[in-house]
Amino acid sequence: MIRPRTGADLDACVQALAEVHAADRYPVDWPDTPARWLTPADLVRAWVAVEDGRVTGHVGLAEVEPDVAVSAGMSVAGAVTRLFVVPGARGGGLAARLLDAVLAEVSPLTLEVSDEGRAAIALYERHGWRHLGSTRARWLNAAREPALLHHYLSP
């Protein structure tokens, strides 16, 4: 089941994020305050996937940065952020369903993904997201160099 995230979900979201971080190093550096990382200042809304009372996935909708909207060449409704699925729940299309939950609310959307996220890149491209370009991030990847970010526009 995918539903809007509530404040009561944050501890379970942090636990799920810890599983993802252990498996994939996402986020690259574990945040000092994971609940705050899951609730950035530009967050508009978030959803969770829940199975048997356990959070198995998460996605957020953030305000889009003006320069991203301009580079997309159109009015963009928002940006996907903080998308993850715990390792034990992968392979069944949960990430795609989380994206669909956001797209059901607003469209078009943008997102950015690190070059290290090969499975995520494959997912977005399989589902028709269009690559807009790439830039270097202000944060460091696993190799301790500025991460290469790929920017996508929803179908």
XYZ file of C-alpha atoms in Angstrom:
155
model
C 0.000 0.000 0.000
C 1.243 3.473 -0.878
C -0.098 6.351 1.188
C 0.864 9.874 2.228
C 3.643 9.958 4.805
C 2.755 11.264 8.254
C 4.951 12.510 11.070
C 4.360 9.202 12.837
C 6.118 7.420 9.931
C 9.455 9.205 10.292
C 11.119 6.731 12.674
C 10.178 3.832 10.382
C 11.396 5.818 7.361
C 14.753 6.383 9.070
C 15.008 2.643 9.776
C 14.234 1.849 6.116
C 16.749 4.458 4.980
C 19.395 2.828 7.202
C 18.804 -0.488 5.398
C 19.191 1.239 2.035
C 22.320 3.061 3.167
C 23.899 -0.204 4.373
C 23.152 -1.899 1.048
C 23.728 0.926 -1.443
C 25.367 3.800 0.395
C 22.349 6.022 -0.302
C 22.690 8.656 0.806
C 26.441 8.601 0.268
C 27.090 10.142 3.681
C 24.761 9.192 6.518
C 23.087 12.414 7.686
C 23.543 13.679 11.246
C 19.763 13.985 11.501
C 18.176 11.429 9.143
C 14.585 12.534 9.839
C 15.513 16.079 8.853
C 17.269 14.756 5.717
C 13.983 13.040 4.803
C 12.168 16.344 5.300
C 14.198 18.967 3.433
C 13.038 22.591 3.452
C 11.723 22.355 -0.118
C 9.622 19.219 0.533
C 5.990 19.678 -0.458
C 4.691 16.185 0.300
C 5.944 12.611 0.788
C 4.567 9.088 0.411
C 5.512 5.752 1.925
C 5.036 2.181 0.811
C 3.934 -0.027 3.689
C 3.837 -3.815 3.766
C 2.757 -5.737 6.854
C 3.000 -2.545 8.901
C 6.613 -1.900 7.819
C 7.825 0.999 5.662
C 9.413 -0.536 2.569
C 9.724 2.527 0.361
C 9.632 6.309 0.332
C 9.360 9.169 -2.145
C 9.079 12.911 -1.794
C 7.848 15.778 -3.927
C 9.927 18.946 -3.703
C 9.622 22.390 -5.172
C 11.552 22.565 -8.410
C 14.565 24.840 -8.707
C 13.898 27.644 -11.232
C 16.983 26.864 -13.344
C 15.829 23.238 -13.729
C 12.415 24.371 -14.970
C 14.039 26.675 -17.513
C 16.403 23.965 -18.786
C 13.426 21.618 -19.205
C 11.913 24.206 -21.528
C 8.491 23.995 -19.898
C 6.583 24.606 -16.734
C 7.605 21.870 -14.297
C 5.327 21.085 -11.343
C 7.948 19.713 -8.944
C 10.891 17.428 -8.372
C 11.096 13.864 -7.123
C 13.329 13.540 -4.076
C 14.343 10.966 -1.452
C 13.148 7.940 -3.462
C 14.242 4.592 -2.060
C 13.056 1.009 -1.595
C 14.475 -1.351 1.030
C 16.504 -4.225 -0.462
C 13.998 -6.919 0.550
C 11.168 -5.196 -1.338
C 12.969 -4.644 -4.651
C 12.242 -6.292 -7.960
C 8.459 -6.081 -7.817
C 7.931 -2.626 -9.292
C 7.584 -0.750 -6.001
C 9.844 2.142 -7.048
C 7.774 2.614 -10.217
C 4.558 2.614 -8.167
C 6.014 5.231 -5.815
C 6.864 7.408 -8.827
C 3.350 6.871 -10.177
C 1.881 8.041 -6.847
C 3.704 11.353 -7.219
C 2.842 11.670 -10.926
C -0.823 11.076 -10.102
C -0.714 14.269 -8.023
C 1.405 16.554 -10.228
C 3.118 16.460 -13.585
C 5.537 17.033 -15.217
C 8.301 16.358 -12.729
C 12.061 16.433 -12.737
C 14.533 14.394 -10.764
C 18.248 14.063 -10.420
C 20.192 10.881 -9.860
C 23.849 10.247 -9.202
C 25.807 8.421 -11.874
C 26.424 5.735 -9.238
C 22.684 4.916 -9.218
C 22.756 2.670 -12.280
C 19.649 0.661 -11.277
C 17.706 3.884 -10.681
C 18.827 5.315 -14.036
C 17.684 2.121 -15.774
C 14.304 2.352 -14.006
C 13.718 5.963 -15.041
C 14.691 5.343 -18.646
C 12.571 2.175 -18.829
C 9.574 4.207 -17.685
C 10.036 6.970 -20.248
C 11.829 9.638 -18.229
C 13.860 11.862 -20.596
C 17.499 12.716 -19.843
C 17.924 16.516 -19.859
C 21.627 16.746 -19.125
C 24.247 16.232 -16.455
C 26.027 18.448 -13.951
C 28.471 18.101 -11.097
C 27.076 18.178 -7.565
C 28.365 20.173 -4.612
C 28.596 16.946 -2.590
C 31.063 14.084 -3.040
C 30.363 10.596 -4.342
C 31.828 7.344 -2.991
C 35.131 8.092 -4.764
C 35.229 11.435 -2.846
C 34.918 13.558 -5.988
C 32.002 15.800 -7.011
C 29.154 13.476 -7.959
C 27.956 13.426 -11.553
C 24.211 14.109 -11.483
C 21.881 13.217 -14.334
C 18.711 15.294 -14.667
C 15.487 13.727 -15.949
C 12.007 14.902 -16.971
C 8.945 12.726 -16.431
C 7.020 11.329 -19.385
